[in-house]
Amino acid sequence: MTSSPSDTGTATEAVETPTVHPLQEYADRVAEAVEGTATITFDTVKVEVPADRWVPALTTARDDLGLVFFSWLSAVDWASEVEVGDPFPGEVEDRFEVLAMVGDISEGRRVIFFTTLPKDSPSIASLVEVFAGANWHEREAYEMFGIDFEGHPNLIHLYLPDAFQGNPLRKSFPLLSREVKPWPGTVDVEAMPGSGDEEEPADGPSEDNPEA
Amino acid sequence: MVLDQDLVRHLSESSVSVELETEEMTLNIGPQHPSTHGVLRLVARVDGERAFDVQPVIGYMHRGYEKLSEVRTYPQITTLVNRIDWVSGYANEVPFIVAAEKLLGIEVPERAQFIRLILCEMARISSHLIFMASYPLELGAATPLFFALRERERVLDLLEGVTGGRFHPNFNRIGGVKPAYGSGSSTRKVIQDLPVGFLAETRDAMDKVLEAVDELEELVADNEIIRARTKGIGILPPEVAASYGVSGPNLRASGVKFDLRKIEDYLPYHLFDFEIPVGESGDCWDRWHVRLLEIRQSVRIVQQAIDGIPSGPLQAKVPKVIKVPLGETYVRAENPKGEMGYYLVSNGNQGPYRLKIRSASFSNISILPWILEGVLVPDIIAIMGSLDFVLGDVDR
């Protein structure tokens, strides 16, 4: 489910020819090595691994696949109800998606490993022992999403003051500036969201995007 | 005989100083220290002249761009992202716009791509010139600053001439660069292309930059003090750098020949002939030298791009209200500071559902606790400066 929406986008329709993506072979190889499942969305290789195999999978990636470069770790809050921005169309299974991007430093291979965590008390093993750089990224994900990283040596706030309450990047966390003044900037194009008369701009020419 | 006495005295003195008890002390550097390039705070625990534990404290400039992006439209977000690393604001916009274009499936006209590429390289030159100015200054040499800033001003003037902004160009649009026609209800269509004489002036500026780089090299490279303070200081082995996600010139200084311009296709770099300078030992000296050499390569790229810039439209056809189709992608670029990337999750609307910003300086300074362990206090400044970070790029 996780990344299947991306495959239904226009890009796959535009390239209707049944060609195999040039990265497919590599993605399959990675997935096999870490016992996960691979998807390719817009030239980005994503490999899903179960949460309990998170650390072994990334250790394999580093040691056997040569993905020694730790680029970033973050999360996506998948929520059916959102306080800020627009919700995801259709049904969304409430969950956290934790992503870690690693790459090599020779050929430019890169893979985003991800796993799914439940909304209540999300917790996952820390990657700090595998990639030292995960330290700050996990602290950021901890304060922004409230995800607990077991075994992290110093799991404290990174950006926010120690006394800060809440997890700002969760979709349930309201953005105060938007509560006070909703969405400037689109006034000349269409009605503001939440002002009652939603949607369709009369002057929007050639809307060729599928409204899912 | 005399010599022996000297030796004895020297030995006795040094044994005294060894046995001299020094008290452990906590030293706060920043957040307002000039060498911290903004508002970085270091909590250093020192024993005499040695720091044995240095912990950076960041977040003084956290602006919450990832959250703000969720309530803004794609065109509005370019004004946010060019404030991440303001020393090379233009270069920050490009990977973000390319990510959105990738989801939309838009082909950007060649001329627009060339303009993006020229401006990106000019942003790199101006960013590296800032480093050429500030780094020797932090080591006590003020003169290079004047040489470097003079040329940087020339480059920024040109950038401003095209985009209207020195630091925050906001020049990229989905599908190309700035709208090709005058906006509003005006029926008169004003074609906005590059300003008259821009290409010739840029060519001229590039020659001057090359001259300045030669001067800078002469001034700094042969300076005994700078050599003594940078050679062999702050050595960063490539495998440590990779595990911390240190990228860009800092990684290449450690001898890793890895440049995203040669790998990713966000801009047509494959059309150009340029080299990837690498360092040997990964010390402060190499980090300075690699950036110096990179300026020369960037100048080469700009010169080739000026010669080969095609004519044509500046913008692809895009709908007036841009709704990006469902999908997720990660686009990364070789920015002056290192790997800059955007992980974009679209929910089919006018703004992203989630935008993860991978900024280079964040990972680059996460190495500080490791690299500053056990160094002399003055070397803290030398090492920190050599990593060339900007706090806006750290805190986002």
mmCIF file of C-alpha atoms in Angstrom, chain A residues 2-3 5-6 8-10 41-44 46 68-79 82 84-89 97 99 101 104-110 112 131-133 136-137 140 144-145 158-160 168-171 173 175 177-178 183-186 189-190 199-201 203-209 211-212, chain B residues 40 55-60 62 66-68 70-73 76 102-105 238-239 241-247 251 256-258 260 263-265 318-332 339 343 345-354 356-359 361-363 365-369 394-396:
data_model
loop_
_atom_site.group_PDB
_atom_site.id
_atom_site.type_symbol
_atom_site.label_atom_id
_atom_site.label_comp_id
_atom_site.label_asym_id
_atom_site.label_seq_id
_atom_site.Cartn_x
_atom_site.Cartn_y
_atom_site.Cartn_z
ATOM 1 C CA THR A 2 2.712 2.357 1.118
ATOM 2 C CA SER A 3 4.017 3.603 -2.151
ATOM 3 C CA PRO A 5 -0.199 5.539 -5.086
ATOM 4 C CA SER A 6 2.934 6.825 -6.724
ATOM 5 C CA THR A 8 -0.639 5.341 -10.455
ATOM 6 C CA GLY A 9 0.603 8.839 -11.255
ATOM 7 C CA THR A 10 0.748 10.297 -14.710
ATOM 8 C CA THR A 41 8.818 5.677 -7.784
ATOM 9 C CA PHE A 42 9.994 8.398 -10.126
ATOM 10 C CA ASP A 43 13.572 7.136 -10.381
ATOM 11 C CA THR A 44 13.792 6.670 -6.621
ATOM 12 C CA LYS A 46 12.545 2.433 -2.189
ATOM 13 C CA VAL A 68 28.247 3.412 3.027
ATOM 14 C CA PHE A 69 27.045 6.981 2.717
ATOM 15 C CA PHE A 70 24.329 7.920 5.197
ATOM 16 C CA SER A 71 22.363 10.695 3.603
ATOM 17 C CA TRP A 72 19.352 11.240 5.818
ATOM 18 C CA LEU A 73 16.695 9.708 8.012
ATOM 19 C CA SER A 74 13.224 11.067 8.463
ATOM 20 C CA ALA A 75 9.588 10.125 8.631
ATOM 21 C CA VAL A 76 6.257 10.738 6.992
ATOM 22 C CA ASP A 77 3.128 10.994 9.080
ATOM 23 C CA TRP A 78 0.375 9.250 7.125
ATOM 24 C CA ALA A 79 -2.870 10.460 8.581
ATOM 25 C CA VAL A 82 -4.836 16.498 9.145
ATOM 26 C CA VAL A 84 -2.475 21.483 8.390
ATOM 27 C CA GLY A 85 -2.335 21.358 4.627
ATOM 28 C CA ASP A 86 -4.447 19.088 2.513
ATOM 29 C CA PRO A 87 -5.219 15.509 3.437
ATOM 30 C CA PHE A 88 -4.238 12.628 1.247
ATOM 31 C CA PRO A 89 -6.988 11.673 -1.164
ATOM 32 C CA GLU A 97 6.775 5.738 7.644
ATOM 33 C CA LEU A 99 12.803 6.445 5.864
ATOM 34 C CA MET A 101 18.454 7.127 2.557
ATOM 35 C CA ASP A 104 27.464 4.745 -2.241
ATOM 36 C CA ILE A 105 30.268 7.171 -2.922
ATOM 37 C CA SER A 106 31.460 5.778 -6.217
ATOM 38 C CA GLU A 107 28.726 5.008 -8.744
ATOM 39 C CA GLY A 108 25.937 7.112 -7.299
ATOM 40 C CA ARG A 109 23.608 4.280 -6.305
ATOM 41 C CA ARG A 110 21.065 5.333 -3.733
ATOM 42 C CA ILE A 112 15.665 4.717 0.471
ATOM 43 C CA PHE A 131 25.796 4.875 10.754
ATOM 44 C CA ALA A 132 27.189 7.426 13.184
ATOM 45 C CA GLY A 133 25.444 10.161 11.230
ATOM 46 C CA TRP A 136 21.236 13.863 14.759
ATOM 47 C CA HIS A 137 18.701 12.659 12.223
ATOM 48 C CA GLU A 140 15.251 15.314 14.766
ATOM 49 C CA MET A 144 9.428 16.269 15.205
ATOM 50 C CA PHE A 145 7.401 13.043 15.062
ATOM 51 C CA LEU A 158 17.822 18.787 18.595
ATOM 52 C CA TYR A 159 16.318 22.038 17.352
ATOM 53 C CA LEU A 160 13.574 22.777 19.807
ATOM 54 C CA PRO A 168 5.538 19.694 15.216
ATOM 55 C CA LEU A 169 5.754 17.625 12.056
ATOM 56 C CA ARG A 170 2.860 15.384 13.012
ATOM 57 C CA LYS A 171 -0.174 16.111 10.925
ATOM 58 C CA PHE A 173 -0.013 19.477 15.190
ATOM 59 C CA LEU A 175 0.338 25.583 12.623
ATOM 60 C CA SER A 177 0.238 31.190 11.946
ATOM 61 C CA ARG A 178 -2.219 29.434 9.662
ATOM 62 C CA TRP A 183 -3.319 30.603 3.324
ATOM 63 C CA PRO A 184 -2.432 33.904 1.720
ATOM 64 C CA GLY A 185 -1.095 33.931 -1.767
ATOM 65 C CA THR A 186 -3.809 32.005 -3.533
ATOM 66 C CA VAL A 189 -6.520 32.329 -8.042
ATOM 67 C CA GLU A 190 -9.221 30.595 -6.093
ATOM 68 C CA GLU A 199 -12.471 24.688 -5.457
ATOM 69 C CA GLU A 200 -12.501 24.801 -8.936
ATOM 70 C CA PRO A 201 -10.745 27.836 -10.324
ATOM 71 C CA ASP A 203 -9.555 30.446 -15.018
ATOM 72 C CA GLY A 204 -7.410 27.378 -14.590
ATOM 73 C CA PRO A 205 -6.700 26.321 -18.159
ATOM 74 C CA SER A 206 -6.115 22.746 -19.274
ATOM 75 C CA GLU A 207 -6.193 20.836 -16.045
ATOM 76 C CA ASP A 208 -4.550 17.693 -17.190
ATOM 77 C CA ASN A 209 -3.973 16.244 -13.774
ATOM 78 C CA GLU A 211 -8.125 14.129 -9.668
ATOM 79 C CA ALA A 212 -7.934 10.910 -7.757
ATOM 80 C CA LEU B 40 26.063 27.820 16.305
ATOM 81 C CA GLN B 55 29.055 19.235 21.597
ATOM 82 C CA PRO B 56 27.408 21.542 19.081
ATOM 83 C CA VAL B 57 24.055 23.004 20.069
ATOM 84 C CA ILE B 58 21.952 23.935 17.075
ATOM 85 C CA GLY B 59 18.448 25.143 16.489
ATOM 86 C CA TYR B 60 18.855 28.859 17.124
ATOM 87 C CA HIS B 62 15.269 26.716 13.106
ATOM 88 C CA GLU B 66 9.363 21.405 6.458
ATOM 89 C CA LYS B 67 6.177 22.248 8.327
ATOM 90 C CA LEU B 68 5.663 25.516 6.499
ATOM 91 C CA GLU B 70 2.917 21.697 3.995
ATOM 92 C CA VAL B 71 0.721 24.779 3.910
ATOM 93 C CA ARG B 72 2.277 26.469 0.908
ATOM 94 C CA THR B 73 2.003 26.022 -2.817
ATOM 95 C CA GLN B 76 5.621 29.778 -2.775
ATOM 96 C CA LYS B 102 9.692 15.078 -12.113
ATOM 97 C CA LEU B 103 6.332 14.291 -10.553
ATOM 98 C CA LEU B 104 4.578 16.458 -13.120
ATOM 99 C CA GLY B 105 6.487 14.878 -15.975
ATOM 100 C CA PRO B 238 36.652 8.988 3.982
ATOM 101 C CA GLU B 239 34.848 6.134 5.721
ATOM 102 C CA ALA B 241 32.924 11.114 6.487
ATOM 103 C CA ALA B 242 30.567 8.762 4.644
ATOM 104 C CA SER B 243 29.042 7.321 7.787
ATOM 105 C CA TYR B 244 28.242 10.828 9.001
ATOM 106 C CA GLY B 245 26.884 11.848 5.612
ATOM 107 C CA VAL B 246 29.564 14.466 5.060
ATOM 108 C CA SER B 247 29.330 15.392 1.394
ATOM 109 C CA LEU B 251 34.105 14.544 1.254
ATOM 110 C CA VAL B 256 36.714 10.541 -2.570
ATOM 111 C CA LYS B 257 36.110 11.324 -6.209
ATOM 112 C CA PHE B 258 32.361 11.698 -5.959
ATOM 113 C CA LEU B 260 26.654 14.431 -7.986
ATOM 114 C CA ILE B 263 25.904 11.264 -11.542
ATOM 115 C CA GLU B 264 22.487 12.835 -11.249
ATOM 116 C CA ASP B 265 20.632 14.378 -14.171
ATOM 117 C CA VAL B 318 2.278 24.425 -17.541
ATOM 118 C CA PRO B 319 -1.246 24.919 -16.255
ATOM 119 C CA LYS B 320 -1.935 28.139 -14.427
ATOM 120 C CA VAL B 321 -2.847 26.315 -11.257
ATOM 121 C CA ILE B 322 -0.259 23.646 -10.753
ATOM 122 C CA LYS B 323 -1.420 20.519 -9.038
ATOM 123 C CA VAL B 324 1.327 17.984 -8.730
ATOM 124 C CA PRO B 325 0.147 14.393 -9.285
ATOM 125 C CA LEU B 326 0.396 11.787 -6.578
ATOM 126 C CA GLY B 327 3.821 10.429 -6.029
ATOM 127 C CA GLU B 328 7.028 10.611 -4.112
ATOM 128 C CA THR B 329 10.543 11.185 -5.261
ATOM 129 C CA TYR B 330 13.926 12.206 -4.008
ATOM 130 C CA VAL B 331 16.016 14.608 -6.043
ATOM 131 C CA ARG B 332 19.468 15.567 -4.915
ATOM 132 C CA GLU B 339 24.423 17.043 -1.201
ATOM 133 C CA TYR B 343 12.158 14.120 -0.617
ATOM 134 C CA VAL B 345 5.532 13.442 -1.194
ATOM 135 C CA SER B 346 2.665 14.842 -3.200
ATOM 136 C CA ASN B 347 -0.996 14.305 -2.446
ATOM 137 C CA GLY B 348 -2.150 15.615 -5.792
ATOM 138 C CA ASN B 349 -2.669 19.144 -4.574
ATOM 139 C CA GLN B 350 -1.079 22.536 -4.939
ATOM 140 C CA GLY B 351 1.336 21.983 -2.099
ATOM 141 C CA PRO B 352 3.323 18.980 -0.919
ATOM 142 C CA TYR B 353 2.013 16.531 1.651
ATOM 143 C CA ARG B 354 5.491 16.219 3.058
ATOM 144 C CA LYS B 356 11.900 16.449 3.675
ATOM 145 C CA ILE B 357 14.804 18.801 3.165
ATOM 146 C CA ARG B 358 18.202 17.179 3.188
ATOM 147 C CA SER B 359 20.669 19.978 3.629
ATOM 148 C CA SER B 361 25.648 21.588 6.265
ATOM 149 C CA PHE B 362 23.482 19.666 8.734
ATOM 150 C CA SER B 363 25.325 16.435 8.068
ATOM 151 C CA ILE B 365 28.688 19.656 11.026
ATOM 152 C CA SER B 366 27.314 16.540 12.671
ATOM 153 C CA ILE B 367 30.915 15.383 12.347
ATOM 154 C CA LEU B 368 32.061 18.085 14.813
ATOM 155 C CA PRO B 369 31.938 15.997 18.022
ATOM 156 C CA VAL B 394 21.983 23.437 9.317
ATOM 157 C CA ASP B 395 18.800 24.527 11.028
ATOM 158 C CA ARG B 396 16.441 24.897 8.062
#
